[in-house]
Short mmCIF file of C-alpha atoms in Angstrom, two decimals:
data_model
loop_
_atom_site.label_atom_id
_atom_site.label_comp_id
_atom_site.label_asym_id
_atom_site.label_seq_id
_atom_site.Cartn_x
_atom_site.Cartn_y
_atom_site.Cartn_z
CA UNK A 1 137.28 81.89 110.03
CA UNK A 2 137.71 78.07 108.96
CA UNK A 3 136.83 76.91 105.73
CA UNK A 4 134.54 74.31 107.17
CA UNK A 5 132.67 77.43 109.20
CA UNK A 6 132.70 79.37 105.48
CA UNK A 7 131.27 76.75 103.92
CA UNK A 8 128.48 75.74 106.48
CA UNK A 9 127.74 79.86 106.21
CA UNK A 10 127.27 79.80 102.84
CA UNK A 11 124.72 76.81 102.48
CA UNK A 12 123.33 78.72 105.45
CA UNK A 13 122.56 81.77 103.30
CA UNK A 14 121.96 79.92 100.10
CA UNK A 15 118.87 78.14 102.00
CA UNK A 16 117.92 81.45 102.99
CA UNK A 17 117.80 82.95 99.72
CA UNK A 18 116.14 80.28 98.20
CA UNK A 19 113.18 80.25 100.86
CA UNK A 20 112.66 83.82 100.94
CA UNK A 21 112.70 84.05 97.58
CA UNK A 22 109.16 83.80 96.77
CA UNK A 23 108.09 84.91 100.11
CA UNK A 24 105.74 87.68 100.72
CA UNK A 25 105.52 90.03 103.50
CA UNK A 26 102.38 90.41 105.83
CA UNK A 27 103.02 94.72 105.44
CA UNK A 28 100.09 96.66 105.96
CA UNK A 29 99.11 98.68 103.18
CA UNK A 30 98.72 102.12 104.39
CA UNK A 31 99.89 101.49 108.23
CA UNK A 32 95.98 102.39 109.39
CA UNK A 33 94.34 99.33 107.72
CA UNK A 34 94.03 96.09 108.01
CA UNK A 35 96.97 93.01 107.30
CA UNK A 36 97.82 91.44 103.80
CA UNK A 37 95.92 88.63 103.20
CA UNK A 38 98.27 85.62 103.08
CA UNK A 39 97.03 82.83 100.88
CA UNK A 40 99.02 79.24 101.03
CA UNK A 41 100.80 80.50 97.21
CA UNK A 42 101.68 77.29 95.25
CA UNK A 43 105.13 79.16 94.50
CA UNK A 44 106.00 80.11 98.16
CA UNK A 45 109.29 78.58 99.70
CA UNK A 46 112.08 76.20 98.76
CA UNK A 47 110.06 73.84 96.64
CA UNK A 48 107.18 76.10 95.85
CA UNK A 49 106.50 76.29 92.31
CA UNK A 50 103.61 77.37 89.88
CA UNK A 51 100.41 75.84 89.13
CA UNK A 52 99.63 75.50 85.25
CA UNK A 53 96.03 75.43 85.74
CA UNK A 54 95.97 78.37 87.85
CA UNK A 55 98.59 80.53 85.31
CA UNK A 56 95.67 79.73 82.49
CA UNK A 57 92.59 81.04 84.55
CA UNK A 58 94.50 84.00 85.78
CA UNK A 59 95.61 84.67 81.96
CA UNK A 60 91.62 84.49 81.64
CA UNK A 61 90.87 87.13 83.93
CA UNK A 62 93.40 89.40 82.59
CA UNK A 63 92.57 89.21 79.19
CA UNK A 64 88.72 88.92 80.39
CA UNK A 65 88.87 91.86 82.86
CA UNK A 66 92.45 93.17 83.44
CA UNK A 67 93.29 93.55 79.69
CA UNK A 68 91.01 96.61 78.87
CA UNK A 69 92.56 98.81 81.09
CA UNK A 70 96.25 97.46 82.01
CA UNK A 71 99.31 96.22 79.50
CA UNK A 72 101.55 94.15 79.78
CA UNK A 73 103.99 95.26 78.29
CA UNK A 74 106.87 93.21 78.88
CA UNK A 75 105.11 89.56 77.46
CA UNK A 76 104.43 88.42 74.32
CA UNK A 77 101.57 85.89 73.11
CA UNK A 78 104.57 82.81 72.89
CA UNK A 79 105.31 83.67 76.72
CA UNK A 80 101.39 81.93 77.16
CA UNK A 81 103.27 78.39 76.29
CA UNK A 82 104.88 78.34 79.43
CA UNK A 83 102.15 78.26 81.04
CA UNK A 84 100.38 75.00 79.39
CA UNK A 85 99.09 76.85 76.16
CA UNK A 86 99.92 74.70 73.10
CA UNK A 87 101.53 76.24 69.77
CA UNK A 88 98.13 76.26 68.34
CA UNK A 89 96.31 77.40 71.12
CA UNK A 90 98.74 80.47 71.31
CA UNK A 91 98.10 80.93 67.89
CA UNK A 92 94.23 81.31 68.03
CA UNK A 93 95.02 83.52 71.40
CA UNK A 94 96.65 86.11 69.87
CA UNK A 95 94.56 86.01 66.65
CA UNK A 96 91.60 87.31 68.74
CA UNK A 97 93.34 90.61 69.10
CA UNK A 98 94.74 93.06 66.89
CA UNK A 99 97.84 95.03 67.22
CA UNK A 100 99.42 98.08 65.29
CA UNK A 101 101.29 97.89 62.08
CA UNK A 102 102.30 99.16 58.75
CA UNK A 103 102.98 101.34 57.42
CA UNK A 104 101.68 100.41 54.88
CA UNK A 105 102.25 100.78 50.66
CA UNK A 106 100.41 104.15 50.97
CA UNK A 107 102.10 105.35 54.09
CA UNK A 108 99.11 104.19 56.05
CA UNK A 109 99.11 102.70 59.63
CA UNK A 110 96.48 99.31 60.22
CA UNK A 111 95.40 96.95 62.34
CA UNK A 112 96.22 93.09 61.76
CA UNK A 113 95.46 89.91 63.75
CA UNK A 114 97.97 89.21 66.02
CA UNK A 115 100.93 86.29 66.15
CA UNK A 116 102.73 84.84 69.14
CA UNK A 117 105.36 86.87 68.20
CA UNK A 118 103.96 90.28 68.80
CA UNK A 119 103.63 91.59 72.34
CA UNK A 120 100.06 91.37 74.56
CA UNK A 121 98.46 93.94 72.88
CA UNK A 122 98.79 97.27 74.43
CA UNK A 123 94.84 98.45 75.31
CA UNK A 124 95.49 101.88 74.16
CA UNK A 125 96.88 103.79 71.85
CA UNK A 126 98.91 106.18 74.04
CA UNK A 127 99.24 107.34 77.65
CA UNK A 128 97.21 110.32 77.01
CA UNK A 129 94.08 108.10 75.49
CA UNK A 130 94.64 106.55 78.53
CA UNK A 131 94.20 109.24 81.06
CA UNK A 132 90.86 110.57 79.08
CA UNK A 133 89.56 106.80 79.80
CA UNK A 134 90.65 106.55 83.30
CA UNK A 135 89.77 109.99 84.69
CA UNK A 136 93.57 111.45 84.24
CA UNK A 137 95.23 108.44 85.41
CA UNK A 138 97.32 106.29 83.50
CA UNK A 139 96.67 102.55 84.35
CA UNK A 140 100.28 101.10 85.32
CA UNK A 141 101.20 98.23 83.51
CA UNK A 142 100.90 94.47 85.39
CA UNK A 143 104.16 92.82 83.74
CA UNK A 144 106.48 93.92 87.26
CA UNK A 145 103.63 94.79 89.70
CA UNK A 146 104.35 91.76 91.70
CA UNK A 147 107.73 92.39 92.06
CA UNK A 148 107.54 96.38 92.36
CA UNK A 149 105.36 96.31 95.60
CA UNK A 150 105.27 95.89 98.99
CA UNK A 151 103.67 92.89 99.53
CA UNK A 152 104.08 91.38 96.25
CA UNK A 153 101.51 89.20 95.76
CA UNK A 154 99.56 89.33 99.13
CA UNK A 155 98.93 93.02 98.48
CA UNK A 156 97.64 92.48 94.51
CA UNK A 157 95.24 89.66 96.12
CA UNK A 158 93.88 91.75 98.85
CA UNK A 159 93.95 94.77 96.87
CA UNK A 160 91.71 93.14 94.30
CA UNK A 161 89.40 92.18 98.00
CA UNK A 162 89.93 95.37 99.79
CA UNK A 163 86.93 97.02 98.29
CA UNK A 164 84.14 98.53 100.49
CA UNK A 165 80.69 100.43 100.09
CA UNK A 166 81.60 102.90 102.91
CA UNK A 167 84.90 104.23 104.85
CA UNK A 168 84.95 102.12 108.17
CA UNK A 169 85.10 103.32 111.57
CA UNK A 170 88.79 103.07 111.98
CA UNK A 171 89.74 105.16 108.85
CA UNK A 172 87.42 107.98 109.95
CA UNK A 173 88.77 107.86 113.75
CA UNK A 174 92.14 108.54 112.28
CA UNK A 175 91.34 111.72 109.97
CA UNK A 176 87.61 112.51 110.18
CA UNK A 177 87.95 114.70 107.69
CA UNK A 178 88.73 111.63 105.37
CA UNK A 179 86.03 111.25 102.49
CA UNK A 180 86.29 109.95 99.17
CA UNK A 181 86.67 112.25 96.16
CA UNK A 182 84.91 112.40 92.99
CA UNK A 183 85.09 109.47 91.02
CA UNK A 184 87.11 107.26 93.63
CA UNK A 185 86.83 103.98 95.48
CA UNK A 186 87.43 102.96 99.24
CA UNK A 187 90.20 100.17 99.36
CA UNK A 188 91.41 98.73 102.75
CA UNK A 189 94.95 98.38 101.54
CA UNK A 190 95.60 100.87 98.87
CA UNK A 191 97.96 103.70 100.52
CA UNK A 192 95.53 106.43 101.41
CA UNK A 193 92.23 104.64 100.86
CA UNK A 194 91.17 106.59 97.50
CA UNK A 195 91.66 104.31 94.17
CA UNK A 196 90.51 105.21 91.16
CA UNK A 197 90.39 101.79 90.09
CA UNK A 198 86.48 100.59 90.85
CA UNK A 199 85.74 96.82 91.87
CA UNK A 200 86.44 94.57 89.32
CA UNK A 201 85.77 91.13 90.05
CA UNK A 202 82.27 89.89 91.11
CA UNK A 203 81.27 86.28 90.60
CA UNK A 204 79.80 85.24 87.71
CA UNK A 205 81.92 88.31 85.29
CA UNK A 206 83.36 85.36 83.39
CA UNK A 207 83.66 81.06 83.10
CA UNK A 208 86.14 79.38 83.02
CA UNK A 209 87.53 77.20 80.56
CA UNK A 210 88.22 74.26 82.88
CA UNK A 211 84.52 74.73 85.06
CA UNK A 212 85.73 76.34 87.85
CA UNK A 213 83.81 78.16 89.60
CA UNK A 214 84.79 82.16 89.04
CA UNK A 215 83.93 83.59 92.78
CA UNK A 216 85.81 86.60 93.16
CA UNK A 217 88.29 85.01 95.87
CA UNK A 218 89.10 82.49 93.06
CA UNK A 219 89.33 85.19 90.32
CA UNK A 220 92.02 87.27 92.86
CA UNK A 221 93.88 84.16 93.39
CA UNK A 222 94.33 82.92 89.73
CA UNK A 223 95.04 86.73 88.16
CA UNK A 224 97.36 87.58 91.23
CA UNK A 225 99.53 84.31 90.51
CA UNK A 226 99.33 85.04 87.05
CA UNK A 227 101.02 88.23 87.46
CA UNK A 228 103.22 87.10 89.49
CA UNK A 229 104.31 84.43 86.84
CA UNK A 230 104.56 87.49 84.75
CA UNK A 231 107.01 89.15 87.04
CA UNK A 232 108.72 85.84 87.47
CA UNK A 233 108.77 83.34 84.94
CA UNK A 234 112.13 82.26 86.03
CA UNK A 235 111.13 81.86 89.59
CA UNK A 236 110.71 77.88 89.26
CA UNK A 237 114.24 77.54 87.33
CA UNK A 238 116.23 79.50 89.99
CA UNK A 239 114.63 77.67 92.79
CA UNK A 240 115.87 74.47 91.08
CA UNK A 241 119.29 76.24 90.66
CA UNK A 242 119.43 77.11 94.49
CA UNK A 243 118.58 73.49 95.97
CA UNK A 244 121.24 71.83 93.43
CA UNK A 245 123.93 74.92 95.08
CA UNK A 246 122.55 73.76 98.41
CA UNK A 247 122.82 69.87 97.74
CA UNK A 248 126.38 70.80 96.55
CA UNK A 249 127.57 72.76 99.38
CA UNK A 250 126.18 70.19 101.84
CA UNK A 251 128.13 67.31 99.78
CA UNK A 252 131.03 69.73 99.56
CA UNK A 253 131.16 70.10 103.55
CA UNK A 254 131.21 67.02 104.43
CA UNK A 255 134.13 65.93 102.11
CA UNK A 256 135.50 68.35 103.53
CA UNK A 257 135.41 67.68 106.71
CA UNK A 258 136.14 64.06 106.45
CA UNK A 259 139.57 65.04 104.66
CA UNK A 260 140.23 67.36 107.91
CA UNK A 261 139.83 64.71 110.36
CA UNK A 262 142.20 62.47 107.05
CA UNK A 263 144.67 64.81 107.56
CA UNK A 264 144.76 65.78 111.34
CA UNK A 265 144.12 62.24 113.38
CA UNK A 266 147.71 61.41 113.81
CA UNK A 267 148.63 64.84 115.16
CA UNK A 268 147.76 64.20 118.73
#
């Protein structure tokens, strides 16, 4: 293989990687169910990139909704500057919550306001508080849960939609045994049907700081991007990185190529 046909490869595959990286699939959750919803994501494709405004609501329906059940544990309160938040604001964020620490002069643990520098506050104490809140399931934590499922993002968004009243026709035509147990929710696209997460977002749960209007499609977009910012926060840089490689390689070839035909037009 020529260099030129190397080269022309590799920009090739370095515009491939840099489009698919913040692609998400159109899987089906459970094979039986119905698509991923696919919304237009701001951060989708080559140029795609975040949306400050959005990052700030969806950090206000996690720490409005999300927060009292999941962690995340892998962010602290400075992270929130990234998204928009000033030093200040940050500041008066994390006050609002109190964290863990000591001990103290007496050998006693306490509770203290927090600073940007601690982590999001973890919303219990251990795992097995957690499974006496959540019927003997452990919440996961949201820092990676764009990036550790199928779907990514599609399937947190429609996840967060998939909710219904009653199993439909199509589940119970594939196992009519199928029914819900104790203490579960229907969800089109969780794998097997049975969450024990219940509905979380109707409209009106929370405002917005900005006046948008919370409707629960709005909520599911902002917390979903959110979290995938979470998972991400370097998504914006290493797009930047991967056009610059492209621009490069595309420069690169063509110099190249021009000295080939430099070198080779007297040989015939």
């Amino acid at each position: 293989m020529s260099t030129l046909t190397r080269l022309a490869t590799a920009a090739m595959m370095a515009a491939g990687l840099s489009l698919g990286a913040g692609a998400t699939g159109a899987l089906a959750s459970s094979g039986d169910g119905p698509h991923l919803k696919q919304p237009n994501w701001s951060f989708n494709g080559l140029f795609g990139g975040y949306d400050e405004a959005q990052l700030r609501r969806g950090w206000e329906v996690y720490s409005g909704v999300c927060k009292s059940c999941h962690p995340l544990d892998y962010m602290h309160y400075r992270n929130l500057e990234q998204i928009g938040y000033t030093a200040d604001e940050v500041k008066e964020i994390a006050a609002s919550f109190d964290v863990p620490d000591g001990p103290d002069e007496w050998g006693e643990m306490y509770t203290r306001p927090a600073t940007p520098m601690d982590p999001i506050a973890h919303p219990y104490e251990n795992d097995a508080i957690a499974k006496l809140a959540n019927g003997g399931v452990v919440p996961p934590n949201l820092s990676v849960m764009a990036r550790a499922r199928d779907g990514g993002a599609d399937y947190i968004y429609s996840l967060l939609l998939g909710y219904a009243d009653e199993v439909p026709e199509y589940v119970l035509e594939a196992d009519p045994n199928f029914s819900l147990p104790p203490g579960k929710s229907f969800n089109h696209y969780f794998p097997g049907h049975a969450i024990s997460m219940p509905q979380q977002l109707f409209e009106g749960i929370l405002e917005y700081s900005d006046g948008s209007t919370p409707s629960a499609e709005q909520m599911a977009l902002d917390v979903t991007s959110f979290l995938q910012w979470a998972a991400e926060p370097e998504l914006e840089d290493r797009k930047a990185l991967g056009r610059y490689t492209l621009l490069f390689l595309i420069v690169l070839t063509g110099l190249l190529y021009a000295y080939k035909r430099e070198i080779w037009k007297d040989a015939h």
